Coordinates of C-alpha atoms in Angstrom, one line a residue:
M1 CA -49.6 -40.7 55.1
L2 CA -48.0 -38.1 53.0
Q3 CA -44.9 -37.9 55.3
E4 CA -44.4 -41.5 55.6
I5 CA -44.3 -41.8 51.7
M6 CA -41.6 -38.9 51.5
S7 CA -39.0 -40.6 54.6
N8 CA -39.1 -43.9 52.8
L9 CA -36.7 -44.2 50.3
S10 CA -37.6 -46.8 48.5
V11 CA -41.0 -45.7 47.8
L12 CA -39.8 -42.0 47.1
S13 CA -36.8 -43.2 44.7
I14 CA -39.6 -44.5 42.4
M15 CA -41.8 -41.4 42.8
I16 CA -39.3 -39.0 42.3
V17 CA -38.1 -40.5 38.8
I18 CA -42.2 -40.5 37.8
I19 CA -42.7 -37.3 38.9
S20 CA -39.5 -35.9 37.2
F21 CA -40.4 -37.8 34.3
L22 CA -44.0 -36.6 34.2
L23 CA -43.6 -33.0 35.1
V24 CA -40.7 -32.5 32.1
Y25 CA -43.3 -34.7 29.7
V26 CA -46.2 -32.1 30.2
I27 CA -44.3 -29.1 30.7
I28 CA -42.3 -29.0 27.6
P29 CA -45.3 -29.2 24.9
N30 CA -46.2 -25.9 26.2
I31 CA -42.8 -24.4 25.7
H32 CA -42.6 -25.8 22.5
R33 CA -46.0 -23.9 21.6
I34 CA -45.4 -20.6 23.3
I35 CA -41.6 -20.8 21.2
K36 CA -43.4 -21.5 18.0
V37 CA -45.8 -18.7 18.8
R38 CA -43.4 -16.2 19.6
N39 CA -40.7 -17.2 16.9
L40 CA -38.1 -17.9 19.5
N41 CA -36.8 -21.1 17.3
D42 CA -33.2 -22.2 17.0
Q43 CA -32.3 -21.0 13.6
P44 CA -29.9 -23.5 11.6
N45 CA -26.7 -22.5 10.9
N46 CA -23.1 -23.6 8.7
R47 CA -22.2 -25.9 11.7
S48 CA -25.6 -26.8 12.9
S49 CA -26.6 -30.6 12.6
H50 CA -30.3 -30.0 12.0
F51 CA -31.6 -28.2 8.7
C52 CA -35.0 -26.3 9.8
P53 CA -35.9 -23.7 13.0
T54 CA -36.3 -26.0 16.3
P55 CA -37.9 -24.7 19.7
T56 CA -35.4 -24.8 22.4
M57 CA -35.1 -23.9 26.1
A58 CA -36.5 -27.4 27.7
G59 CA -34.0 -26.5 30.5
V60 CA -37.2 -24.2 31.5
A61 CA -38.7 -27.7 32.2
F62 CA -35.7 -28.8 34.1
Y63 CA -35.4 -25.8 36.4
F64 CA -39.1 -26.3 37.5
T65 CA -38.8 -29.7 37.6
I66 CA -35.9 -29.7 40.0
M67 CA -37.2 -27.2 42.0
I68 CA -40.7 -29.7 42.9
S69 CA -38.2 -32.2 43.5
L70 CA -36.4 -30.6 46.0
F71 CA -39.7 -30.1 47.9
F72 CA -40.4 -34.1 48.3
I73 CA -36.9 -34.8 49.4
K74 CA -35.9 -32.1 51.8
H75 CA -36.5 -35.0 54.6
F76 CA -33.4 -36.8 53.5
D77 CA -31.2 -33.1 53.0
I78 CA -29.5 -33.5 56.0
E79 CA -26.6 -31.3 55.5
N80 CA -29.1 -28.6 54.7
I81 CA -27.5 -28.0 51.4
G82 CA -31.2 -27.6 49.8
N83 CA -31.0 -23.7 50.3
N84 CA -27.7 -23.2 48.7
L85 CA -28.3 -25.2 45.9
I86 CA -31.7 -23.5 45.0
A87 CA -29.9 -20.3 45.1
A88 CA -27.0 -21.6 42.7
I89 CA -29.2 -23.2 40.1
T90 CA -31.4 -20.2 40.0
I91 CA -28.4 -18.0 38.9
V92 CA -27.4 -20.5 36.5
F93 CA -30.9 -20.7 34.7
I94 CA -31.2 -17.0 34.5
I95 CA -28.0 -16.9 32.9
G96 CA -29.0 -19.7 30.9
L97 CA -32.2 -18.6 29.6
K98 CA -30.6 -14.9 28.7
D99 CA -28.3 -16.9 26.5
D100 CA -31.0 -18.7 25.0
L101 CA -32.8 -15.4 24.5
V102 CA -30.0 -12.6 23.6
V103 CA -26.4 -14.3 23.3
T104 CA -24.5 -13.9 26.8
S105 CA -20.8 -13.4 26.5
P106 CA -18.7 -15.9 27.6
R107 CA -17.1 -13.6 30.3
D108 CA -20.4 -12.8 31.7
K109 CA -21.4 -16.9 31.8
L110 CA -18.4 -17.5 33.6
T111 CA -18.8 -14.9 36.0
M112 CA -22.3 -15.9 36.8
E113 CA -21.2 -19.7 37.1
T114 CA -18.5 -18.6 39.4
I115 CA -21.0 -17.3 42.0
A116 CA -23.4 -20.1 41.6
I117 CA -20.4 -22.3 42.8
I118 CA -19.8 -20.1 45.7
F119 CA -23.1 -20.5 46.9
L120 CA -22.1 -24.0 47.2
L121 CA -19.0 -23.7 48.9
L122 CA -20.7 -21.6 51.5
S123 CA -22.1 -25.1 52.9
N124 CA -19.2 -27.0 55.1
S125 CA -20.3 -30.0 53.5
M126 CA -18.9 -29.3 50.5
H127 CA -15.6 -28.9 50.9
V128 CA -12.7 -31.0 49.9
K129 CA -10.1 -31.0 52.4
T130 CA -8.1 -33.7 51.2
L131 CA -6.8 -35.4 47.9
N132 CA -6.2 -38.4 50.2
G133 CA -2.9 -39.0 48.2
F134 CA -3.1 -38.0 45.1
L135 CA -0.1 -38.0 43.4
G136 CA 1.6 -37.6 46.7
I137 CA -0.7 -34.7 47.6
Y138 CA -3.2 -34.6 50.9
E139 CA -4.1 -31.5 52.6
L140 CA -4.9 -28.4 50.5
P141 CA -4.4 -24.7 51.5
E142 CA -7.8 -23.3 52.1
L143 CA -7.5 -20.8 49.2
L144 CA -5.9 -23.2 46.6
E145 CA -8.8 -25.5 47.5
Y146 CA -11.6 -23.0 47.0
C147 CA -9.5 -21.8 43.4
G148 CA -9.1 -25.7 42.6
I149 CA -12.9 -26.5 43.2
I150 CA -14.1 -23.3 40.8
F151 CA -11.9 -24.4 38.2
I152 CA -12.9 -27.6 38.0
L153 CA -16.7 -27.0 38.4
L154 CA -16.4 -24.7 35.7
T155 CA -14.9 -26.6 33.2
I156 CA -17.3 -29.6 34.0
I157 CA -20.4 -27.1 33.6
N158 CA -18.7 -25.9 30.3
A159 CA -17.6 -29.4 29.2
F160 CA -21.1 -30.5 29.1
N161 CA -22.4 -27.4 27.2
F162 CA -19.9 -28.1 24.6
I163 CA -21.1 -31.5 23.9
D164 CA -24.7 -30.8 23.7
G165 CA -24.5 -30.5 19.6
I166 CA -26.6 -33.1 18.1
D167 CA -29.9 -34.8 19.4
G168 CA -29.7 -37.3 22.2
L169 CA -26.2 -37.1 22.7
A170 CA -25.6 -34.6 26.2
S171 CA -28.8 -36.4 27.6
T172 CA -27.3 -40.0 27.0
I173 CA -24.2 -38.7 28.8
A174 CA -25.7 -37.0 31.1
I175 CA -28.1 -40.2 32.3
V176 CA -24.6 -42.4 32.2
I177 CA -22.9 -39.8 34.3
F178 CA -25.6 -39.5 36.9
S179 CA -26.3 -43.3 37.0
V180 CA -23.0 -43.6 38.1
F181 CA -23.3 -41.3 41.0
S182 CA -26.5 -42.7 42.0
L183 CA -25.0 -46.0 42.7
I184 CA -21.9 -43.9 44.5
F185 CA -24.1 -42.0 46.7
Y186 CA -27.0 -44.9 47.3
A187 CA -24.1 -47.2 48.4
S188 CA -22.5 -44.3 50.6
D189 CA -25.8 -43.9 52.4
L190 CA -26.1 -40.1 50.9
H191 CA -29.8 -40.1 50.2
F192 CA -29.7 -36.7 49.4
Y193 CA -27.7 -36.8 46.5
F194 CA -28.9 -40.0 45.3
L195 CA -32.5 -38.9 45.0
I196 CA -31.1 -35.7 42.8
S197 CA -29.2 -38.2 40.5
L198 CA -32.7 -40.2 40.0
S199 CA -34.7 -36.9 39.6
V200 CA -32.4 -35.5 36.9
I201 CA -32.2 -39.6 35.2
G202 CA -36.2 -39.0 35.1
M203 CA -36.1 -35.6 33.5
L204 CA -33.7 -36.4 30.8
L205 CA -35.6 -39.6 30.3
A206 CA -38.7 -37.6 29.1
Y207 CA -36.7 -35.0 27.3
L208 CA -35.0 -37.7 25.1
Y209 CA -38.6 -38.6 24.0
Y210 CA -39.0 -35.0 22.5
N211 CA -35.5 -34.7 21.5
F212 CA -35.8 -37.7 18.8
S213 CA -39.0 -36.8 18.0
T214 CA -39.8 -35.8 14.3
T215 CA -43.3 -33.5 15.2
Q216 CA -42.6 -32.1 18.6
K217 CA -38.7 -31.7 18.6
I218 CA -37.1 -29.5 20.9
F219 CA -33.6 -28.8 22.3
M220 CA -32.6 -27.9 25.9
G221 CA -30.6 -25.0 24.9
D222 CA -27.9 -23.1 27.3
T223 CA -31.1 -23.1 30.1
G224 CA -30.8 -26.9 30.0
S225 CA -27.1 -27.7 29.3
L226 CA -25.9 -25.4 32.1
L227 CA -28.1 -26.6 34.7
I228 CA -27.4 -30.1 33.9
G229 CA -23.8 -29.2 33.8
F230 CA -24.2 -27.4 36.9
F231 CA -25.9 -30.6 38.5
I232 CA -22.9 -32.9 37.2
G233 CA -20.2 -30.7 38.8
F234 CA -22.3 -30.3 42.0
C235 CA -22.3 -34.2 42.4
T236 CA -18.7 -34.2 41.6
L237 CA -18.1 -32.0 44.5
K238 CA -19.9 -33.9 46.8
F239 CA -18.0 -37.1 45.7
L240 CA -14.3 -35.3 45.8
S241 CA -15.5 -34.2 49.4
M242 CA -16.9 -37.2 50.7
D243 CA -14.8 -39.2 53.7
T244 CA -13.3 -42.1 52.9
S245 CA -15.1 -44.3 55.4
L246 CA -18.0 -43.8 53.3
L247 CA -16.5 -45.6 50.3
S248 CA -16.0 -48.8 52.5
N249 CA -18.4 -50.7 49.8
F250 CA -16.2 -50.1 46.7
T251 CA -12.7 -51.2 46.4
F252 CA -10.9 -48.5 44.3
K253 CA -8.3 -46.4 46.4
A254 CA -9.3 -42.9 47.9
E255 CA -6.3 -41.3 46.1
N256 CA -7.8 -42.3 42.7
K257 CA -11.4 -40.2 43.2
L258 CA -10.3 -37.5 40.8
V259 CA -9.0 -40.0 38.3
I260 CA -12.5 -41.6 38.8
V261 CA -14.0 -38.4 38.1
F262 CA -12.2 -37.7 34.7
A263 CA -13.2 -41.1 33.8
V264 CA -16.9 -40.9 34.8
L265 CA -16.9 -37.3 32.7
F266 CA -14.5 -38.6 30.1
M267 CA -16.6 -38.1 26.9
P268 CA -17.2 -34.3 27.6
L269 CA -14.0 -33.3 29.2
F270 CA -11.9 -35.0 26.4
D271 CA -14.3 -33.4 23.4
M272 CA -13.3 -29.9 25.4
F273 CA -10.0 -30.5 25.4
R274 CA -9.7 -31.8 21.8
V275 CA -11.6 -28.7 20.6
I276 CA -10.0 -26.0 22.5
G277 CA -6.7 -27.3 21.5
L278 CA -7.4 -27.1 17.7
R279 CA -8.6 -24.1 18.1
M280 CA -6.0 -22.5 19.8
M281 CA -3.7 -24.3 17.5
E282 CA -5.0 -22.4 14.7
G283 CA -4.9 -19.2 16.5
K284 CA -8.7 -19.0 16.9
S285 CA -10.5 -18.2 20.1
P286 CA -11.6 -21.2 22.3
F287 CA -15.0 -20.1 22.7
K288 CA -15.6 -19.7 18.8
A289 CA -17.8 -22.1 17.4
D290 CA -16.6 -24.8 14.8
R291 CA -17.5 -28.5 13.7
N292 CA -14.5 -30.3 15.1
H293 CA -16.3 -32.0 17.7
I294 CA -16.3 -35.7 17.8
H295 CA -20.1 -36.2 17.5
H296 CA -19.5 -33.9 14.4
I297 CA -16.6 -36.3 13.0
L298 CA -19.0 -39.2 13.8
I299 CA -22.1 -37.8 12.1
D300 CA -19.9 -36.8 9.1
S301 CA -18.8 -40.3 9.0
G302 CA -22.3 -41.6 8.4
L303 CA -23.4 -42.6 11.6
S304 CA -27.1 -41.2 12.6
H305 CA -27.5 -38.6 15.6
F306 CA -29.4 -41.9 17.7
K307 CA -26.2 -44.0 17.1
V308 CA -23.7 -41.3 17.9
A309 CA -25.2 -40.7 21.1
M310 CA -25.7 -44.6 22.1
T311 CA -21.9 -45.3 20.8
L312 CA -20.4 -42.6 22.8
G313 CA -22.6 -43.1 25.8
F314 CA -21.8 -46.8 26.2
L315 CA -18.1 -46.0 25.3
N316 CA -18.1 -43.7 28.3
Y317 CA -19.6 -47.0 30.5
V318 CA -16.6 -49.0 29.5
I319 CA -14.4 -46.5 30.2
I320 CA -15.8 -46.1 33.7
I321 CA -15.9 -49.5 34.5
I322 CA -12.5 -50.3 33.4
T323 CA -11.1 -47.3 35.2
L324 CA -13.0 -48.4 38.8
W325 CA -11.7 -51.9 38.4
L326 CA -7.8 -50.6 37.7
S327 CA -8.2 -48.1 40.6
S328 CA -8.8 -51.4 43.0
F329 CA -5.1 -52.2 42.7
L330 CA -3.1 -49.3 40.8
D331 CA -1.9 -46.0 42.3
S332 CA -3.0 -42.5 41.4
F333 CA 0.4 -41.9 39.6
Q334 CA -0.2 -45.1 37.6
M335 CA -3.8 -44.5 36.8
S336 CA -2.9 -40.7 35.6
V337 CA -0.6 -42.2 32.8
F338 CA -3.7 -44.7 31.9
L339 CA -5.8 -41.6 31.4
I340 CA -3.5 -39.9 29.8
F341 CA -2.4 -42.8 27.2
L342 CA -6.5 -43.6 26.8
Y343 CA -6.7 -39.4 25.7
V344 CA -3.8 -39.8 23.3
I345 CA -5.5 -43.1 21.7
M346 CA -8.8 -41.3 21.5
L347 CA -7.1 -38.0 20.1
L348 CA -5.5 -40.4 17.3
F349 CA -8.5 -42.3 16.4
F350 CA -10.6 -39.3 15.9
S351 CA -7.8 -37.7 13.9
L352 CA -7.7 -40.1 11.8
L353 CA -11.0 -40.8 11.6
K354 CA -12.0 -36.7 10.6
E355 CA -9.2 -37.5 7.7
L356 CA -11.2 -40.7 6.6
T357 CA -14.2 -38.8 6.1
M358 CA -12.6 -35.9 4.2
Y359 CA -10.4 -37.8 2.1
S360 CA -10.4 -41.6 0.5
I361 CA -7.4 -43.7 2.1
G362 CA -5.7 -43.5 -1.4
E363 CA -6.0 -39.5 -1.3
I364 CA -4.6 -39.3 2.3
F365 CA -1.8 -41.8 1.3
I366 CA -0.6 -39.1 -1.6
I367 CA -1.1 -36.1 0.4
K368 CA 1.2 -37.9 3.1
F369 CA 3.8 -39.1 0.6
N370 CA 4.1 -35.8 -1.3
Y371 CA 4.2 -33.7 2.3
F372 CA 7.3 -36.0 3.1
L373 CA 8.8 -35.6 -0.6
L374 CA 8.3 -31.9 0.1
N375 CA 10.1 -31.9 3.6
K376 CA 13.1 -34.1 2.0
N377 CA 13.8 -31.9 -0.7
E378 CA 13.4 -28.7 1.7
K379 CA 16.5 -30.4 3.6
S380 CA 18.6 -31.5 0.9
E381 CA 18.4 -27.7 -0.3
L382 CA 19.5 -27.0 3.2

């Protein structure tokens, strides 16, 4: 009876969402209590969006839940990637837990994340052998393939870690991302990856309940954000490695797969590139925390945490839908130009919004006018 249930995709799909939801829902209060007793709360600082010590490490619940989920869905693991995945997420879990308990250096985190990615690459089913004509590129040299995959996944993992700054945002963005991946994998008959996506969605829905709670609030911590970021990278890698024949149910061109990845991950990647760019322009370390994130700008403009999470999640959905539609008749070069244009527009919008939150419109006009006069006088003296 149990074997029949675990081999029935429709029944298991519902089960895995419910099981993942309930496990996180039950485990988190226990984590919350232990952290309170041991005084391991996250302490607010000058860049925090919370004002009192708050329990963290909800990612511990994620780890145990996904391990149990992998047991239930092992019937669909026809590529035998499950053991590689268990080894990889265990490494990510350990480094995330260590970072939540005692601060870990960026170098150590990147090293351990790279080792976790290598475990995935040991499976033949996770190799990106071609870019399908993206910007005219087809076959990739093996060394370039491995280096490119490691770079892309490290970027994704840490981009998601960057965006985890206010209540509900990281979870909402992740639910958007995994809902898209679940649709792609289901339509492509990649049921193991479809079920993993559903499991993560179930976990995050339960976590959101506590993350928005006023009495039992908890953060996912680096333990959670690194795990969820790694699963986003895992699904991204599978999507890029998929044979084009599996995408027959979609109209987008195969050469646009990499562009679609950038659209699906638009908010985390945009925020990370923007923040790192600003830090480097100011001569700071890319890893030095500040309040330059887009969610900080929206919070400072008067929006609540919930409204910021919903707004950015909805905007990410809109960008994904538009990109998928355009990718059906535009080539990869045209789509790349579109994405760059979109990044520039968003960059200008948030730069203007940040100024508006700092000064009134009249003050901004006076500052810009004085700056113009100063430059003009300097040129006249020369």
